[in-house]
Coordinates of C-alpha atoms in Angstrom, one line a residue:
Chain A
M4 CA 0.0 0.0 0.0
K5 CA 2.9 2.4 0.9
D6 CA 4.3 1.8 -2.6
W7 CA 1.1 2.8 -4.2
I8 CA 1.0 6.1 -2.2
C9 CA 4.6 6.9 -3.1
F10 CA 4.0 6.1 -6.7
F11 CA 0.9 8.4 -6.9
I12 CA 2.6 11.3 -5.1
S13 CA 5.6 11.1 -7.3
A14 CA 3.4 10.8 -10.5
F15 CA 1.4 13.8 -9.3
F16 CA 4.5 15.9 -8.9
A17 CA 5.9 14.7 -12.1
V18 CA 2.9 15.7 -14.1
I19 CA 2.8 19.2 -12.5
G20 CA 6.5 19.6 -13.3
M21 CA 6.1 18.6 -16.9
T22 CA 3.1 20.9 -17.3
A23 CA 5.2 23.7 -15.9
F24 CA 7.9 23.0 -18.5
L25 CA 5.3 22.9 -21.2
F26 CA 4.1 26.3 -20.2
A27 CA 7.7 27.6 -20.1
A28 CA 8.4 26.3 -23.6
V29 CA 5.2 27.7 -25.1
G30 CA 5.8 31.1 -23.3
V31 CA 9.3 31.4 -24.7
F32 CA 8.1 30.8 -28.2
R33 CA 5.1 33.0 -28.2
F34 CA 6.0 36.2 -26.4
D35 CA 7.6 38.9 -28.5
H36 CA 9.3 41.1 -25.8
V37 CA 12.4 39.9 -24.2
L38 CA 11.3 40.6 -20.6
Y39 CA 8.2 38.6 -21.1
R40 CA 10.1 35.6 -22.3
M41 CA 12.5 35.8 -19.4
H42 CA 9.6 36.0 -17.0
A43 CA 8.0 32.9 -18.4
S44 CA 11.2 30.9 -18.6
A45 CA 12.5 31.7 -15.1
L46 CA 9.4 31.1 -13.1
A47 CA 8.0 28.1 -15.0
D48 CA 11.5 26.4 -15.3
T49 CA 12.2 26.8 -11.6
V50 CA 8.8 25.3 -10.6
G51 CA 9.2 22.5 -13.1
V52 CA 12.7 21.6 -11.8
A53 CA 11.6 21.7 -8.2
C54 CA 8.5 19.4 -8.9
L55 CA 10.5 16.9 -10.9
T56 CA 13.2 16.6 -8.4
L57 CA 10.7 16.2 -5.6
A58 CA 9.0 13.4 -7.7
A59 CA 12.3 11.7 -8.1
V60 CA 13.0 12.0 -4.3
V61 CA 9.7 10.6 -3.3
Y62 CA 10.0 7.7 -5.8
I63 CA 13.6 6.7 -4.8
G64 CA 12.9 6.8 -1.1
A65 CA 15.1 7.8 1.8
N66 CA 18.5 7.2 0.4
F67 CA 21.8 9.0 0.0
V68 CA 21.0 9.6 -3.6
S69 CA 17.8 11.5 -2.7
L70 CA 20.0 13.7 -0.4
K71 CA 22.0 14.6 -3.5
E72 CA 18.8 15.3 -5.4
L73 CA 17.8 17.8 -2.7
A74 CA 21.1 19.4 -3.1
V75 CA 20.5 19.7 -6.9
L76 CA 17.1 21.3 -6.1
L77 CA 18.6 23.8 -3.8
L78 CA 21.3 24.8 -6.3
M79 CA 18.7 25.2 -9.2
T80 CA 16.4 27.3 -7.0
L81 CA 19.2 29.5 -6.0
S82 CA 21.0 30.0 -9.3
S83 CA 18.3 30.1 -11.9
P84 CA 16.2 33.1 -10.7
V85 CA 19.4 35.0 -9.8
S86 CA 20.8 34.7 -13.3
T87 CA 17.5 35.7 -14.9
H88 CA 17.3 38.7 -12.6
L89 CA 20.8 39.8 -13.7
L90 CA 19.9 39.4 -17.4
A91 CA 16.7 41.3 -16.9
E92 CA 18.5 44.1 -15.2
I93 CA 20.9 44.4 -18.0
E94 CA 18.2 44.3 -20.5
Y95 CA 16.1 47.0 -18.7
T96 CA 19.2 49.3 -18.3
M97 CA 20.8 48.8 -21.7
G98 CA 18.0 47.9 -24.1
N99 CA 15.5 50.1 -25.8
C100 CA 12.3 49.2 -23.9
K101 CA 9.2 50.3 -25.6
K102 CA 6.9 52.4 -23.6
E103 CA 3.9 50.2 -24.1
S104 CA 5.6 47.1 -22.8
R105 CA 6.3 48.6 -19.3
R106 CA 3.0 48.8 -17.7
I107 CA 4.3 48.1 -14.2
D108 CA 7.7 49.7 -13.7
G109 CA 9.0 48.8 -10.3
L110 CA 12.4 50.4 -10.8
G111 CA 11.1 53.7 -11.9
G112 CA 13.3 55.7 -14.2
D113 CA 13.1 58.0 -17.2
E114 CA 10.9 57.2 -20.1
K115 CA 13.2 56.0 -23.0
Chain B
M12 CA 14.3 1.9 -18.2
T13 CA 14.1 -0.6 -21.0
P14 CA 16.9 -0.9 -23.4
E15 CA 14.7 0.4 -26.2
L16 CA 13.9 3.5 -24.3
T17 CA 17.6 4.2 -23.7
E18 CA 18.3 3.6 -27.4
A19 CA 15.5 6.0 -28.4
I20 CA 16.8 8.7 -26.0
K21 CA 20.3 8.2 -27.3
I22 CA 19.3 8.5 -30.9
S23 CA 17.2 11.6 -30.3
L24 CA 20.0 13.3 -28.4
L25 CA 22.4 12.6 -31.2
V26 CA 20.0 14.1 -33.8
L27 CA 19.7 17.2 -31.5
L28 CA 23.5 17.3 -31.4
I29 CA 23.7 17.4 -35.2
V30 CA 21.0 20.1 -35.4
A31 CA 22.8 22.2 -32.8
A32 CA 26.1 21.9 -34.5
V33 CA 24.7 22.9 -37.9
A34 CA 22.7 25.8 -36.3
A35 CA 25.8 27.1 -34.5
S36 CA 27.7 27.2 -37.9
V37 CA 25.1 28.9 -40.1
M38 CA 23.9 31.6 -37.7
K39 CA 24.7 35.1 -38.8
K40 CA 24.9 36.9 -35.5
L41 CA 27.6 35.7 -33.1
V42 CA 26.0 36.0 -29.7
P43 CA 23.0 33.7 -30.5
A44 CA 25.5 31.3 -32.2
L45 CA 27.5 31.3 -28.9
I46 CA 24.3 30.3 -27.0
V47 CA 23.6 27.5 -29.4
F48 CA 27.2 26.3 -28.9
T49 CA 26.7 26.2 -25.2
S50 CA 23.6 24.1 -25.7
F51 CA 25.7 21.8 -27.9
S52 CA 28.1 21.3 -25.0
L53 CA 25.2 20.5 -22.7
I54 CA 23.7 17.9 -25.0
M55 CA 27.2 16.4 -25.4
A56 CA 27.5 16.0 -21.6
L57 CA 24.2 14.1 -21.6
V58 CA 25.5 11.9 -24.5
W59 CA 28.7 11.2 -22.4
I60 CA 26.6 9.9 -19.5
L61 CA 24.6 7.6 -21.8
L62 CA 27.9 6.3 -23.1
E63 CA 28.9 5.4 -19.5
S64 CA 31.9 7.8 -19.0
P65 CA 31.1 10.1 -16.0
D66 CA 34.6 11.6 -16.0
L67 CA 34.1 13.1 -19.5
A68 CA 30.5 14.1 -18.5
I69 CA 31.7 16.2 -15.5
T70 CA 34.5 17.8 -17.5
E71 CA 32.3 18.6 -20.5
A72 CA 29.6 20.1 -18.3
A73 CA 32.1 22.2 -16.3
V74 CA 34.2 23.3 -19.2
G75 CA 31.8 23.5 -22.2
A76 CA 28.6 24.6 -20.6
G77 CA 30.2 26.8 -18.0
V78 CA 33.6 28.3 -18.6
S79 CA 33.9 28.1 -22.4
G80 CA 30.8 30.1 -23.1
V81 CA 31.9 32.9 -20.7
L82 CA 35.4 33.0 -22.3
F83 CA 34.0 33.2 -25.8
Y84 CA 31.7 36.0 -24.8
M85 CA 34.6 38.0 -23.3
A86 CA 36.5 37.5 -26.5
L87 CA 33.6 38.8 -28.5
R88 CA 33.4 41.9 -26.3
R89 CA 37.1 42.6 -26.7
M90 CA 36.8 42.2 -30.4
E91 CA 33.9 44.7 -30.5
Q92 CA 36.0 47.1 -28.4
M93 CA 38.9 46.9 -30.7
K94 CA 36.8 47.2 -33.8
R95 CA 35.2 50.4 -32.4
S96 CA 38.5 51.9 -31.3
F97 CA 39.9 51.3 -34.9
I98 CA 36.9 53.0 -36.4
E99 CA 37.3 56.0 -34.2
K100 CA 41.0 56.2 -34.9
D101 CA 40.9 55.9 -38.7
G102 CA 37.9 58.0 -39.4
A103 CA 35.2 56.5 -41.4
D104 CA 35.7 52.9 -41.9
G105 CA 35.0 51.2 -45.1
D106 CA 37.8 49.8 -47.1
G107 CA 35.2 47.7 -48.8
N108 CA 37.6 46.6 -51.4
D109 CA 38.7 43.4 -50.0
D110 CA 35.5 42.5 -48.3
D111 CA 34.5 40.2 -51.1
D112 CA 36.6 37.5 -49.6
K113 CA 35.3 37.7 -46.2
P114 CA 32.1 36.1 -44.9
D115 CA 29.3 38.3 -43.6
E116 CA 30.4 40.7 -40.9
T117 CA 28.6 40.3 -37.7
D118 CA 28.2 42.5 -34.8
G119 CA 29.5 41.1 -31.5
G120 CA 26.9 42.3 -29.1
G121 CA 23.3 42.1 -29.8
E122 CA 22.1 44.2 -26.9
N123 CA 20.7 47.0 -28.8
D124 CA 19.1 45.2 -31.7
E125 CA 15.5 45.8 -32.3
D126 CA 15.0 42.8 -34.5
Q127 CA 15.9 40.4 -31.8
R128 CA 12.6 40.8 -30.1
Chain C
M15 CA 32.4 45.1 -74.8
T16 CA 33.3 47.2 -71.8
I17 CA 32.7 46.1 -68.2
N18 CA 32.0 48.9 -65.8
P19 CA 33.7 48.7 -62.5
T20 CA 31.4 48.4 -59.6
K21 CA 31.0 51.4 -57.3
P22 CA 33.4 51.4 -54.4
T23 CA 31.6 51.0 -51.1
G24 CA 32.3 54.2 -49.4
A25 CA 36.1 54.2 -48.9
V26 CA 37.3 57.6 -47.8
K27 CA 40.9 56.8 -47.2
T28 CA 42.5 53.9 -48.9
M29 CA 45.8 52.5 -47.9
K30 CA 48.9 53.4 -49.8
I31 CA 49.8 49.9 -50.8
R32 CA 46.4 49.4 -52.3
D33 CA 46.8 52.5 -54.4
N34 CA 50.1 51.2 -55.6
I35 CA 48.7 47.8 -56.5
K36 CA 45.8 49.3 -58.3
K37 CA 48.2 51.4 -60.3
W38 CA 50.2 48.4 -61.1
L39 CA 47.2 46.4 -62.3
A40 CA 46.3 49.3 -64.5
Y41 CA 42.7 49.7 -63.5
D42 CA 41.7 52.3 -61.0
Y43 CA 38.5 53.3 -59.2
D44 CA 39.7 56.9 -59.4
L45 CA 39.0 57.8 -63.0
D46 CA 40.9 61.1 -62.8
A47 CA 44.3 59.6 -62.0
A48 CA 45.9 58.3 -65.1
P49 CA 47.4 54.8 -64.9
V50 CA 51.1 54.5 -65.2
M51 CA 51.4 52.4 -68.3
P52 CA 53.0 52.8 -71.8
D53 CA 50.7 53.7 -74.6
P54 CA 49.1 50.5 -75.9
V55 CA 49.1 49.5 -79.5
E56 CA 45.8 50.3 -81.1
P57 CA 44.0 47.0 -81.4
D58 CA 41.6 46.2 -84.2
V59 CA 38.9 45.0 -81.9
E60 CA 37.8 47.1 -79.0
A61 CA 39.4 45.3 -76.1
P62 CA 37.6 45.3 -72.8
D63 CA 38.9 47.4 -69.9
I64 CA 39.6 44.3 -67.9
S65 CA 40.1 40.7 -68.8
F66 CA 37.3 38.1 -68.4
W67 CA 39.0 36.2 -65.5
R68 CA 39.5 39.3 -63.5
S69 CA 36.0 40.4 -64.0
L70 CA 34.9 37.1 -62.6
R71 CA 36.7 38.0 -59.4
R72 CA 34.9 41.3 -59.2
R73 CA 31.6 39.8 -59.9
G74 CA 31.9 37.4 -57.0
A75 CA 32.4 34.2 -58.9
H76 CA 35.3 33.2 -56.6
R77 CA 32.8 33.2 -53.7
A78 CA 30.6 30.5 -55.4
L79 CA 33.8 28.5 -56.1
Y80 CA 34.7 28.7 -52.4
Y81 CA 31.3 27.5 -51.4
V82 CA 31.3 24.6 -53.8
A83 CA 34.8 23.5 -52.7
A84 CA 33.9 23.8 -49.1
V85 CA 30.9 21.6 -49.6
I86 CA 32.9 19.0 -51.5
C87 CA 35.6 18.9 -48.9
S88 CA 33.1 18.5 -46.1
I89 CA 31.3 15.7 -47.9
I90 CA 34.7 13.9 -48.5
L91 CA 35.9 14.3 -44.9
A92 CA 32.6 13.3 -43.3
S93 CA 32.2 10.2 -45.6
T94 CA 35.8 9.1 -44.8
L95 CA 35.2 9.4 -41.1
I96 CA 31.9 7.6 -41.2
L97 CA 33.3 4.7 -43.3
T98 CA 36.2 4.4 -40.8
V99 CA 33.9 4.4 -37.8
S100 CA 31.5 1.8 -39.3
G101 CA 34.5 -0.5 -39.9
M102 CA 35.3 -0.5 -36.2
P103 CA 33.6 -2.9 -33.8
R104 CA 30.4 -2.0 -32.3
Y105 CA 30.2 -0.2 -29.0
G106 CA 30.4 -2.7 -26.1
E107 CA 31.6 -5.7 -28.0
D108 CA 34.8 -7.5 -27.5
A109 CA 37.3 -7.0 -30.3
E110 CA 40.3 -9.1 -29.7
F111 CA 42.4 -7.6 -32.5
M112 CA 42.2 -4.1 -31.3
D113 CA 42.1 -4.3 -27.5
T114 CA 45.3 -6.1 -26.6
V115 CA 46.3 -3.3 -24.1
T116 CA 42.8 -2.9 -22.8
Y117 CA 42.6 -6.3 -21.2
E118 CA 46.0 -5.8 -19.5
Y119 CA 44.7 -2.5 -18.1
L120 CA 41.4 -3.9 -16.9
A121 CA 42.9 -7.1 -15.4
H122 CA 46.0 -5.7 -13.7
G123 CA 45.2 -2.0 -13.5
M124 CA 44.1 -1.8 -9.9
E125 CA 46.9 -3.9 -8.6
Y126 CA 49.6 -2.0 -10.4
T127 CA 48.4 1.5 -10.0
G128 CA 46.4 1.2 -6.8
A129 CA 43.6 3.4 -8.2
V130 CA 40.0 2.3 -8.0
N131 CA 39.1 4.6 -10.9
I132 CA 40.8 3.0 -13.9
V133 CA 40.6 6.1 -16.0
S134 CA 42.7 8.1 -13.6
G135 CA 45.1 5.3 -13.3
I136 CA 45.6 5.2 -17.0
I137 CA 45.9 8.9 -17.6
L138 CA 48.2 9.5 -14.7
E139 CA 50.2 6.3 -14.4
Y140 CA 50.3 4.4 -17.7
R141 CA 50.0 7.5 -19.9
A142 CA 51.4 10.2 -17.6
F143 CA 53.6 11.7 -20.3
D144 CA 50.5 12.6 -22.4
T145 CA 48.8 14.3 -19.5
L146 CA 52.0 16.3 -18.9
G147 CA 51.7 17.5 -22.6
E148 CA 48.1 18.5 -22.0
S149 CA 49.1 20.6 -19.0
F150 CA 51.8 22.3 -21.1
V151 CA 49.2 23.0 -23.8
L152 CA 47.1 24.9 -21.1
F153 CA 50.1 26.7 -19.9
C154 CA 51.0 27.8 -23.5
A155 CA 47.5 28.9 -24.1
V156 CA 47.5 31.3 -21.2
T157 CA 51.0 32.5 -22.1
C158 CA 49.9 33.3 -25.7
V159 CA 46.9 35.2 -24.4
L160 CA 49.1 37.2 -22.1
V161 CA 51.5 38.0 -24.9
L162 CA 48.9 38.8 -27.5
L163 CA 46.7 41.0 -25.5
R164 CA 49.4 43.2 -24.0
I165 CA 50.7 44.8 -27.2
D166 CA 49.1 48.2 -26.7
D167 CA 48.8 50.1 -23.5
G168 CA 45.1 49.7 -23.5
K169 CA 44.6 53.4 -23.1
D170 CA 42.9 54.0 -26.4
D171 CA 40.4 51.3 -26.1
V172 CA 36.8 52.3 -26.5
S173 CA 34.9 50.8 -23.6
L174 CA 31.6 49.5 -24.5
P175 CA 28.7 50.9 -22.4
C176 CA 28.0 48.1 -19.9
H177 CA 26.1 47.8 -16.8
D178 CA 28.4 46.9 -13.9
L179 CA 27.0 44.1 -11.9
T180 CA 29.6 44.0 -9.3
G181 CA 27.7 45.4 -6.4
D182 CA 24.4 44.0 -7.1
V183 CA 22.5 43.2 -3.9
I184 CA 20.8 40.0 -5.1
L185 CA 23.9 38.6 -6.7
S186 CA 26.2 39.2 -3.7
R187 CA 23.8 38.0 -1.1
T188 CA 22.9 34.8 -2.9
M189 CA 26.5 34.0 -3.9
R190 CA 27.6 34.4 -0.3
A191 CA 25.6 31.2 0.3
L192 CA 26.6 29.4 -2.9
I193 CA 30.3 30.1 -3.6
P194 CA 31.8 28.1 -0.6
F195 CA 29.9 25.1 -1.7
I196 CA 31.2 25.5 -5.3
F197 CA 34.8 25.6 -3.9
I198 CA 34.2 22.6 -1.7
F199 CA 32.7 20.6 -4.6
G200 CA 35.6 21.5 -6.8
I201 CA 38.2 20.4 -4.2
Y202 CA 36.2 17.2 -3.6
V203 CA 36.2 16.3 -7.3
L204 CA 39.9 17.2 -7.4
L205 CA 41.0 15.0 -4.5
N206 CA 38.8 12.0 -5.4
G207 CA 40.3 11.5 -8.9
H208 CA 41.6 8.0 -8.0
L209 CA 38.4 6.8 -6.2
S210 CA 35.5 8.1 -8.2
P211 CA 34.8 9.9 -11.4
G212 CA 36.6 13.2 -11.4
G213 CA 40.2 14.1 -11.4
G214 CA 42.4 17.1 -12.2
F215 CA 40.7 18.5 -15.3
S216 CA 37.1 18.4 -14.0
G217 CA 38.0 19.7 -10.5
G218 CA 40.2 22.4 -12.0
A219 CA 37.4 23.5 -14.3
V220 CA 34.9 23.7 -11.4
L221 CA 37.4 25.7 -9.3
G222 CA 38.2 28.0 -12.2
A223 CA 34.4 28.6 -12.7
G224 CA 34.1 29.3 -9.0
I225 CA 36.8 31.9 -9.1
I226 CA 35.3 33.6 -12.1
L227 CA 32.0 33.8 -10.3
L228 CA 33.7 35.3 -7.2
S229 CA 35.4 37.9 -9.3
S230 CA 32.3 39.0 -11.1
A231 CA 30.0 39.0 -8.0
Y232 CA 32.4 40.8 -5.6
G233 CA 34.8 42.7 -7.8
E234 CA 38.4 42.2 -8.6
K235 CA 39.6 43.4 -5.2
T236 CA 38.2 40.3 -3.5
S237 CA 39.5 37.8 -5.9
G238 CA 42.7 39.7 -6.2
K239 CA 43.4 38.8 -2.6
F240 CA 44.4 35.3 -3.5
V241 CA 44.8 35.2 -7.3
T242 CA 47.2 37.8 -8.5
E243 CA 49.6 37.6 -11.4
R244 CA 52.5 36.7 -9.2
T245 CA 50.5 33.9 -7.6
F246 CA 49.5 32.7 -11.1
R247 CA 53.0 32.5 -12.3
I248 CA 54.3 30.8 -9.2
V249 CA 51.5 28.3 -9.0
T250 CA 51.5 27.2 -12.6
T251 CA 55.3 26.9 -13.0
S252 CA 55.7 25.1 -9.7
A253 CA 52.9 22.7 -10.5
L254 CA 54.4 21.8 -13.8
L255 CA 57.8 21.4 -12.3
F256 CA 56.5 19.2 -9.6
Y257 CA 54.8 17.0 -12.2
C258 CA 57.9 16.6 -14.2
V259 CA 60.2 15.9 -11.2
G260 CA 57.8 13.5 -9.5
K261 CA 56.9 11.5 -12.5
S262 CA 60.5 11.3 -13.7
Y263 CA 61.4 9.7 -10.4
T264 CA 58.7 7.1 -10.8
F265 CA 59.7 6.5 -14.5
Y266 CA 63.3 6.1 -13.5
T267 CA 62.7 3.7 -10.6
G268 CA 60.2 1.7 -12.6
A269 CA 62.3 1.3 -15.7
N270 CA 65.4 0.2 -13.8
G271 CA 63.6 -2.1 -11.4
L272 CA 64.6 -0.1 -8.3
H273 CA 62.3 0.3 -5.3
S274 CA 60.6 3.7 -5.0
F275 CA 59.5 5.0 -1.7
I276 CA 56.1 5.9 -3.1
G277 CA 54.0 2.8 -2.4
N278 CA 50.6 2.0 -3.8
G279 CA 48.7 1.6 -0.6
T280 CA 45.4 -0.1 -0.2
P281 CA 42.9 0.7 -2.9
G282 CA 40.0 2.7 -1.6
N283 CA 41.9 4.9 0.9
I284 CA 42.3 8.5 0.1
L285 CA 46.1 8.3 0.5
S286 CA 46.9 5.5 -2.0
A287 CA 47.6 5.0 -5.6
G288 CA 51.1 6.4 -5.5
L289 CA 51.5 9.8 -7.0
I290 CA 48.0 10.1 -8.5
L291 CA 46.7 12.4 -5.8
P292 CA 49.5 15.0 -6.0
L293 CA 49.5 15.0 -9.8
N294 CA 45.8 15.6 -9.8
V295 CA 46.2 18.6 -7.5
A296 CA 48.9 19.9 -9.8
V297 CA 46.9 19.5 -13.0
G298 CA 43.8 21.0 -11.3
L299 CA 45.7 24.1 -10.2
V300 CA 47.0 24.7 -13.7
V301 CA 43.5 24.3 -15.2
A302 CA 41.9 26.7 -12.7
C303 CA 44.6 29.3 -13.2
T304 CA 44.2 29.0 -16.9
M305 CA 40.5 29.6 -16.8
Y306 CA 40.7 32.6 -14.5
G307 CA 43.7 34.0 -16.3
I308 CA 42.0 34.0 -19.7
Y309 CA 38.9 35.5 -18.2
R310 CA 40.9 38.4 -16.6
M311 CA 43.1 39.0 -19.7
F312 CA 40.0 39.4 -21.9
K313 CA 38.1 41.5 -19.4
E314 CA 40.9 44.1 -18.8
R315 CA 44.3 44.0 -20.4
R316 CA 46.1 43.4 -17.1
F317 CA 45.8 40.3 -15.0

């Protein structure tokens, strides 16, 4: 019975993770502005990686390997949003952002 | 993981490898070509794992997908800086006489391009 | 029939040599300057200004030739390689005629070298000379970069407008948690070359990437505290010297049947497998310094 519970939990997480990756891929293809694409890829990719590694951890069980998987999860959650943040900051500062594409402008700044 | 599934994954990864290699060669702008080259290294690292050589996989992931891309980008920036300093020194550039022999000139940084959106 | 020369693409100043060559070839974009040539004999038929073969070059025919030759060469090279590979035995099969040395390595590798990881045993014991050559190649690469990028003073370099990410809050706070683990992982991979997959090259690449990340997150002052040009020079040269001296000692004692004081130890311990651990450290240091050195030389012209 416990095997079935583990299997269903990991299957649930795996399906959520793959759906998130699907959304990320569709978003990267369909948006036309760079910042929109970055937003889609960062958020959905991080959620997808987290859910998939959780599915793998639950499926394998309490093992040394699953501890390494948790380390992978920690690394991806730390590094992927930070790198996307840096790219977005550079793009905002250096690129020619159109006025219409900045509806919510948290950083403020002059109109370009 | 049945052997057929492993074979199918291996074949699809190899096909992706060829596609990435060809795409990195024929792209006109250099910065997207560099990104495709980095993805080539990543797919190569996966192929090394499927061929049961973890030493090579670790090295390919660390060198190709990490350091090599960064070094290429720094070289592109330096090239762009040198080009701009030559242009400013010599006045208007454009000895277009011998440019028939060269392939298409590309700009190194694509930060300010409108048509990349 | 006359062939009109194509319009020049906006050259304001041409170089002197080009002017001379044009004069010597007796056709000139500048129609006002007279070419320096004796008076030609009046021909019966009106000769063209330029011969047919030279006009091909100006019309870009050599470019098509280049493309055709490139495609043909690629097809020949690719088909040769594919035919060679298809003649070799399949991956995973036993091939007695090709693998005479491989059986020797697999059967006696662990007992002669003492390394659990046979790959490290091969590249640092059986084929240690080739690995020394690889380290020399890395050293030469950095030396060439140092020489080539230091020709000018760097004062008249146009600096591209760039957004400086050195003091970014998110980056520095996050990397404060991540960089120590990167270094620990790099050192772990470096030291475990003879026990698990890893070794000098992988560990050195990870260490180099960690130093690059440190220098771009916290600025050059922080990473300049432990990697300067003097450190780089001392580390690389002493690592290569140590590799040469240590391995020469092992070659000498092994070839002459003498007893060397570097034993093999029990396989599985961290201090075993003879000289593989120190050599891994040497190679890893060279690789890390190479990565960081090339990065710094391309970023600014000093180290």
